[in-house]
Amino acid sequence: MAEASYALVFQGDILAGFEREQVMQRFGELFGLSVEDVEKIFGHPRVVLKRNLDQAAADAYVDRLTGIGMAVSLDALHAPAAALALEPLATPAAGTATSEATQAAAPVDAVAPAAAATGGAGAASGSTSFAAAVDERRDLGFEFSGNGFEFFRIWIVNILLGIVTLGIYSAWAKVRTLRYFYGNTSLDGASFEYLAEPLQILKGRLVAFALLLLYMLADQFVPLLGAVLMLVFFCAFPWIMVRGLAFRNYYSAWRGVRFGFDGRIGEAYKVFLLWPLLGLLTVGLLFPYAIYRQQQFIIGNSRYGTTPFSFGGRAGGFYMIALAIIGVGIGGGIAAFLVGMVLPVISLPVMIATYLTIFALGNVMMTNLCYNNTALGAHGLRADYRLGSYAALMITNTLAIALTLGLFYPWAKVRSARYAAEHIGVVAEGDLDEFAAGQRDGVSALGGEIGDVFDVDLGI
């Protein structure tokens, strides 16, 4: 018997957290297929994408295609390669050419469907291109190397000095904390950097404290003035968000290249004021759409060097999250009511469990949806948060913090960072070091960035 080989099969399913249109677009872009060709592949219930793969090649194809959201599987084959024939979806009539269904059934074996249908040198060339494209893409996970005891020492000193200095040291505490977590988070062997200075943050916090004090005094002695100040803050919130995002991105870097944020104030007012207001006016019906527009604004206006991020998610994904949360809430409420009728003492734990499930489910679904639909140029991001493991992390962290009167907080923070690093990654197209070098050259060619507009952290 010949050594086992594998066939790569796609049955039209899309992995959770991905949008079908986005997956089709990425598949077509990656392998140079037309829209019509991609639709043929995704329109059939079972397509053999590639045959006669050894174990290593099969795993490479699976990793690559699942990375863009396609649910593929492997069928083990034991017949010699020469005896294998393309698996048709419909049997062609005798004496005729291969049916149209068959042509669509095995197109990716040669990348271009036309080449696959006709065979010959064109098919072989396409197959090589497909393999080369798979080999050039790498699934890179983030790594977090911090530990709880190290961060505990930073955290406890931050608290003590914050108390002694009446909160002034909080700016230095924030910088120390962010530099610890940035420095211990790495991608492809390079750590991230947080470049802001404490005095920049202190200026913003002093302004925020002065405004808060003014509001409290006005609310106490001149209630009308307090209401006016609250309205002013509400109207200024989109501007504050844009400044905060610009500050955070500009002072974050990887491999010597800063991130950036180019969101406009006018658009910020739409996504942070107008759409949430419409959500209220529609009794919550437009809230998921408002969140979708906010994520689209934040991600779509962020960049690394000169390359912008893109967000391919759809509003439907955010409505699915809302429906899931509502379903859990209703189910939990009914369960708490029914249990309470029999054993009232159990009703409260059921309600708490429902709340924790809603919180964990929302975070898991939102993280997967946003990351799995975000790309940086040719590089894609991916996340695979799981409800069970994330809920266990959240519950154990909460219980440990409560039982230790807050002293477990540094370990909880580290555990959360490690979980995120283990479940978030980048599907890289080619060498990330060369990509970063290209971003450095692009920024230099533009004469650098204007940093003085990002000189104040407004606390976002």
PDB file of N, CA and C in Angstrom, residues 70-127:
ATOM      1  N   MET A  70     -11.781  29.817   6.630  1.00  0.00           N
ATOM      2  CA  MET A  70     -12.411  28.707   5.914  1.00  0.00           C
ATOM      3  C   MET A  70     -12.351  27.433   6.763  1.00  0.00           C
ATOM      4  N   ALA A  71     -13.472  26.754   6.898  1.00  0.00           N
ATOM      5  CA  ALA A  71     -13.525  25.489   7.630  1.00  0.00           C
ATOM      6  C   ALA A  71     -13.184  24.356   6.670  1.00  0.00           C
ATOM      7  N   VAL A  72     -11.940  23.920   6.671  1.00  0.00           N
ATOM      8  CA  VAL A  72     -11.488  22.876   5.761  1.00  0.00           C
ATOM      9  C   VAL A  72     -11.187  21.606   6.551  1.00  0.00           C
ATOM     10  N   SER A  73     -11.141  20.490   5.856  1.00  0.00           N
ATOM     11  CA  SER A  73     -10.847  19.211   6.492  1.00  0.00           C
ATOM     12  C   SER A  73      -9.946  18.393   5.585  1.00  0.00           C
ATOM     13  N   LEU A  74      -9.382  17.345   6.146  1.00  0.00           N
ATOM     14  CA  LEU A  74      -8.488  16.461   5.393  1.00  0.00           C
ATOM     15  C   LEU A  74      -9.107  15.075   5.280  1.00  0.00           C
ATOM     16  N   ASP A  75      -9.076  14.522   4.079  1.00  0.00           N
ATOM     17  CA  ASP A  75      -9.471  13.134   3.850  1.00  0.00           C
ATOM     18  C   ASP A  75      -8.208  12.329   3.579  1.00  0.00           C
ATOM     19  N   ALA A  76      -8.024  11.257   4.330  1.00  0.00           N
ATOM     20  CA  ALA A  76      -6.853  10.407   4.137  1.00  0.00           C
ATOM     21  C   ALA A  76      -7.034   9.542   2.895  1.00  0.00           C
ATOM     22  N   LEU A  77      -5.982   9.491   2.066  1.00  0.00           N
ATOM     23  CA  LEU A  77      -6.000   8.680   0.849  1.00  0.00           C
ATOM     24  C   LEU A  77      -4.828   7.704   0.905  1.00  0.00           C
ATOM     25  N   HIS A  78      -5.032   6.506   0.352  1.00  0.00           N
ATOM     26  CA  HIS A  78      -3.950   5.517   0.375  1.00  0.00           C
ATOM     27  C   HIS A  78      -3.622   4.981  -1.009  1.00  0.00           C
ATOM     28  N   ALA A  79      -4.355   5.426  -2.019  1.00  0.00           N
ATOM     29  CA  ALA A  79      -4.079   4.951  -3.381  1.00  0.00           C
ATOM     30  C   ALA A  79      -2.895   5.695  -3.960  1.00  0.00           C
ATOM     31  N   PRO A  80      -2.116   5.074  -4.878  1.00  0.00           N
ATOM     32  CA  PRO A  80      -1.017   5.790  -5.523  1.00  0.00           C
ATOM     33  C   PRO A  80      -1.542   7.027  -6.225  1.00  0.00           C
ATOM     34  N   ALA A  81      -0.705   8.049  -6.296  1.00  0.00           N
ATOM     35  CA  ALA A  81      -1.124   9.325  -6.876  1.00  0.00           C
ATOM     36  C   ALA A  81      -1.616   9.163  -8.303  1.00  0.00           C
ATOM     37  N   ALA A  82      -0.967   8.264  -9.088  1.00  0.00           N
ATOM     38  CA  ALA A  82      -1.334   8.123 -10.500  1.00  0.00           C
ATOM     39  C   ALA A  82      -2.743   7.575 -10.676  1.00  0.00           C
ATOM     40  N   ALA A  83      -3.248   6.870  -9.660  1.00  0.00           N
ATOM     41  CA  ALA A  83      -4.569   6.259  -9.774  1.00  0.00           C
ATOM     42  C   ALA A  83      -5.690   7.181  -9.359  1.00  0.00           C
ATOM     43  N   LEU A  84      -5.346   8.345  -8.821  1.00  0.00           N
ATOM     44  CA  LEU A  84      -6.368   9.264  -8.305  1.00  0.00           C
ATOM     45  C   LEU A  84      -6.957  10.105  -9.419  1.00  0.00           C
ATOM     46  N   ALA A  85      -8.247  10.352  -9.342  1.00  0.00           N
ATOM     47  CA  ALA A  85      -8.930  11.232 -10.295  1.00  0.00           C
ATOM     48  C   ALA A  85      -9.637  12.317  -9.514  1.00  0.00           C
ATOM     49  N   LEU A  86      -9.861  13.453 -10.154  1.00  0.00           N
ATOM     50  CA  LEU A  86     -10.583  14.526  -9.489  1.00  0.00           C
ATOM     51  C   LEU A  86     -11.981  14.061  -9.128  1.00  0.00           C
ATOM     52  N   GLU A  87     -12.424  14.411  -7.929  1.00  0.00           N
ATOM     53  CA  GLU A  87     -13.724  13.964  -7.462  1.00  0.00           C
ATOM     54  C   GLU A  87     -14.816  14.887  -7.979  1.00  0.00           C
ATOM     55  N   PRO A  88     -15.675  14.422  -8.874  1.00  0.00           N
ATOM     56  CA  PRO A  88     -16.712  15.294  -9.437  1.00  0.00           C
ATOM     57  C   PRO A  88     -17.887  15.427  -8.484  1.00  0.00           C
ATOM     58  N   LEU A  89     -18.588  16.538  -8.623  1.00  0.00           N
ATOM     59  CA  LEU A  89     -19.819  16.743  -7.873  1.00  0.00           C
ATOM     60  C   LEU A  89     -21.012  16.226  -8.676  1.00  0.00           C
ATOM     61  N   ALA A  90     -20.808  16.051  -9.974  1.00  0.00           N
ATOM     62  CA  ALA A  90     -21.857  15.468 -10.823  1.00  0.00           C
ATOM     63  C   ALA A  90     -21.172  14.618 -11.876  1.00  0.00           C
ATOM     64  N   THR A  91     -21.742  13.466 -12.218  1.00  0.00           N
ATOM     65  CA  THR A  91     -21.118  12.569 -13.184  1.00  0.00           C
ATOM     66  C   THR A  91     -21.368  13.083 -14.593  1.00  0.00           C
ATOM     67  N   PRO A  92     -20.309  13.353 -15.382  1.00  0.00           N
ATOM     68  CA  PRO A  92     -20.513  13.870 -16.735  1.00  0.00           C
ATOM     69  C   PRO A  92     -21.083  12.791 -17.645  1.00  0.00           C
ATOM     70  N   ALA A  93     -21.792  13.248 -18.630  1.00  0.00           N
ATOM     71  CA  ALA A  93     -22.376  12.306 -19.590  1.00  0.00           C
ATOM     72  C   ALA A  93     -21.279  11.636 -20.384  1.00  0.00           C
ATOM     73  N   ALA A  94     -21.543  10.404 -20.803  1.00  0.00           N
ATOM     74  CA  ALA A  94     -20.541   9.644 -21.535  1.00  0.00           C
ATOM     75  C   ALA A  94     -20.186  10.357 -22.825  1.00  0.00           C
ATOM     76  N   GLY A  95     -18.885  10.387 -23.137  1.00  0.00           N
ATOM     77  CA  GLY A  95     -18.418  10.952 -24.388  1.00  0.00           C
ATOM     78  C   GLY A  95     -18.382  12.461 -24.398  1.00  0.00           C
ATOM     79  N   THR A  96     -18.658  13.111 -23.276  1.00  0.00           N
ATOM     80  CA  THR A  96     -18.647  14.568 -23.236  1.00  0.00           C
ATOM     81  C   THR A  96     -17.499  15.051 -22.393  1.00  0.00           C
ATOM     82  N   ALA A  97     -17.253  16.386 -22.454  1.00  0.00           N
ATOM     83  CA  ALA A  97     -16.203  16.981 -21.626  1.00  0.00           C
ATOM     84  C   ALA A  97     -16.667  17.019 -20.175  1.00  0.00           C
ATOM     85  N   THR A  98     -15.750  17.314 -19.296  1.00  0.00           N
ATOM     86  CA  THR A  98     -16.071  17.397 -17.871  1.00  0.00           C
ATOM     87  C   THR A  98     -17.179  18.400 -17.652  1.00  0.00           C
ATOM     88  N   SER A  99     -18.152  18.054 -16.809  1.00  0.00           N
ATOM     89  CA  SER A  99     -19.291  18.932 -16.585  1.00  0.00           C
ATOM     90  C   SER A  99     -18.880  20.201 -15.887  1.00  0.00           C
ATOM     91  N   GLU A 100     -19.755  21.228 -15.971  1.00  0.00           N
ATOM     92  CA  GLU A 100     -19.474  22.522 -15.330  1.00  0.00           C
ATOM     93  C   GLU A 100     -19.333  22.340 -13.823  1.00  0.00           C
ATOM     94  N   ALA A 101     -20.148  21.433 -13.242  1.00  0.00           N
ATOM     95  CA  ALA A 101     -20.054  21.207 -11.802  1.00  0.00           C
ATOM     96  C   ALA A 101     -18.707  20.644 -11.438  1.00  0.00           C
ATOM     97  N   THR A 102     -18.177  19.732 -12.270  1.00  0.00           N
ATOM     98  CA  THR A 102     -16.882  19.157 -11.986  1.00  0.00           C
ATOM     99  C   THR A 102     -15.787  20.199 -12.101  1.00  0.00           C
ATOM    100  N   GLN A 103     -15.907  21.089 -13.073  1.00  0.00           N
ATOM    101  CA  GLN A 103     -14.899  22.136 -13.235  1.00  0.00           C
ATOM    102  C   GLN A 103     -14.833  23.015 -12.003  1.00  0.00           C
ATOM    103  N   ALA A 104     -15.957  23.253 -11.376  1.00  0.00           N
ATOM    104  CA  ALA A 104     -15.965  24.085 -10.178  1.00  0.00           C
ATOM    105  C   ALA A 104     -15.580  23.294  -8.951  1.00  0.00           C
ATOM    106  N   ALA A 105     -15.610  21.956  -9.049  1.00  0.00           N
ATOM    107  CA  ALA A 105     -15.372  21.143  -7.867  1.00  0.00           C
ATOM    108  C   ALA A 105     -13.909  21.063  -7.496  1.00  0.00           C
ATOM    109  N   ALA A 106     -13.003  21.162  -8.459  1.00  0.00           N
ATOM    110  CA  ALA A 106     -11.594  20.981  -8.144  1.00  0.00           C
ATOM    111  C   ALA A 106     -10.729  22.090  -8.700  1.00  0.00           C
ATOM    112  N   PRO A 107     -11.147  23.358  -8.568  1.00  0.00           N
ATOM    113  CA  PRO A 107     -10.401  24.423  -9.222  1.00  0.00           C
ATOM    114  C   PRO A 107      -9.125  24.793  -8.520  1.00  0.00           C
ATOM    115  N   VAL A 108      -9.077  24.710  -7.203  1.00  0.00           N
ATOM    116  CA  VAL A 108      -7.927  25.254  -6.503  1.00  0.00           C
ATOM    117  C   VAL A 108      -6.727  24.338  -6.601  1.00  0.00           C
ATOM    118  N   ASP A 109      -6.924  23.131  -7.067  1.00  0.00           N
ATOM    119  CA  ASP A 109      -5.792  22.248  -7.256  1.00  0.00           C
ATOM    120  C   ASP A 109      -4.795  22.884  -8.213  1.00  0.00           C
ATOM    121  N   ALA A 110      -5.235  23.852  -9.004  1.00  0.00           N
ATOM    122  CA  ALA A 110      -4.333  24.581  -9.887  1.00  0.00           C
ATOM    123  C   ALA A 110      -4.542  26.078  -9.773  1.00  0.00           C
ATOM    124  N   VAL A 111      -5.111  26.533  -8.662  1.00  0.00           N
ATOM    125  CA  VAL A 111      -5.397  27.931  -8.354  1.00  0.00           C
ATOM    126  C   VAL A 111      -6.409  28.525  -9.313  1.00  0.00           C
ATOM    127  N   ALA A 112      -6.084  28.618 -10.600  1.00  0.00           N
ATOM    128  CA  ALA A 112      -7.025  29.212 -11.562  1.00  0.00           C
ATOM    129  C   ALA A 112      -7.983  28.135 -12.022  1.00  0.00           C
ATOM    130  N   PRO A 113      -9.304  28.342 -11.880  1.00  0.00           N
ATOM    131  CA  PRO A 113     -10.261  27.297 -12.251  1.00  0.00           C
ATOM    132  C   PRO A 113     -10.136  26.864 -13.703  1.00  0.00           C
ATOM    133  N   ALA A 114      -9.875  27.787 -14.604  1.00  0.00           N
ATOM    134  CA  ALA A 114      -9.765  27.399 -16.012  1.00  0.00           C
ATOM    135  C   ALA A 114      -8.609  26.435 -16.215  1.00  0.00           C
ATOM    136  N   ALA A 115      -7.492  26.708 -15.555  1.00  0.00           N
ATOM    137  CA  ALA A 115      -6.333  25.830 -15.681  1.00  0.00           C
ATOM    138  C   ALA A 115      -6.630  24.471 -15.088  1.00  0.00           C
ATOM    139  N   ALA A 116      -7.394  24.442 -13.988  1.00  0.00           N
ATOM    140  CA  ALA A 116      -7.711  23.163 -13.354  1.00  0.00           C
ATOM    141  C   ALA A 116      -8.601  22.321 -14.257  1.00  0.00           C
ATOM    142  N   ALA A 117      -9.504  22.982 -14.981  1.00  0.00           N
ATOM    143  CA  ALA A 117     -10.418  22.235 -15.838  1.00  0.00           C
ATOM    144  C   ALA A 117      -9.714  21.643 -17.040  1.00  0.00           C
ATOM    145  N   THR A 118      -8.711  22.374 -17.554  1.00  0.00           N
ATOM    146  CA  THR A 118      -8.039  21.910 -18.766  1.00  0.00           C
ATOM    147  C   THR A 118      -6.823  21.068 -18.463  1.00  0.00           C
ATOM    148  N   GLY A 119      -6.227  21.221 -17.231  1.00  0.00           N
ATOM    149  CA  GLY A 119      -5.044  20.457 -16.879  1.00  0.00           C
ATOM    150  C   GLY A 119      -3.821  20.974 -17.580  1.00  0.00           C
ATOM    151  N   GLY A 120      -2.768  20.150 -17.648  1.00  0.00           N
ATOM    152  CA  GLY A 120      -1.555  20.512 -18.363  1.00  0.00           C
ATOM    153  C   GLY A 120      -0.644  21.395 -17.559  1.00  0.00           C
ATOM    154  N   ALA A 121       0.261  22.101 -18.296  1.00  0.00           N
ATOM    155  CA  ALA A 121       1.286  22.908 -17.653  1.00  0.00           C
ATOM    156  C   ALA A 121       0.689  24.022 -16.836  1.00  0.00           C
ATOM    157  N   GLY A 122      -0.408  24.592 -17.319  1.00  0.00           N
ATOM    158  CA  GLY A 122      -1.031  25.677 -16.572  1.00  0.00           C
ATOM    159  C   GLY A 122      -1.455  25.224 -15.198  1.00  0.00           C
ATOM    160  N   ALA A 123      -2.002  24.028 -15.075  1.00  0.00           N
ATOM    161  CA  ALA A 123      -2.428  23.531 -13.778  1.00  0.00           C
ATOM    162  C   ALA A 123      -1.249  23.346 -12.865  1.00  0.00           C
ATOM    163  N   ALA A 124      -0.182  22.779 -13.376  1.00  0.00           N
ATOM    164  CA  ALA A 124       0.985  22.561 -12.525  1.00  0.00           C
ATOM    165  C   ALA A 124       1.546  23.872 -12.028  1.00  0.00           C
ATOM    166  N   SER A 125       1.583  24.870 -12.906  1.00  0.00           N
ATOM    167  CA  SER A 125       2.106  26.175 -12.514  1.00  0.00           C
ATOM    168  C   SER A 125       1.250  26.791 -11.429  1.00  0.00           C
ATOM    169  N   GLY A 126      -0.072  26.675 -11.583  1.00  0.00           N
ATOM    170  CA  GLY A 126      -0.966  27.240 -10.585  1.00  0.00           C
ATOM    171  C   GLY A 126      -0.787  26.550  -9.257  1.00  0.00           C
ATOM    172  N   SER A 127      -0.608  25.229  -9.274  1.00  0.00           N
ATOM    173  CA  SER A 127      -0.414  24.486  -8.038  1.00  0.00           C
ATOM    174  C   SER A 127       0.828  24.957  -7.314  1.00  0.00           C
TER     175      SER A 127
END
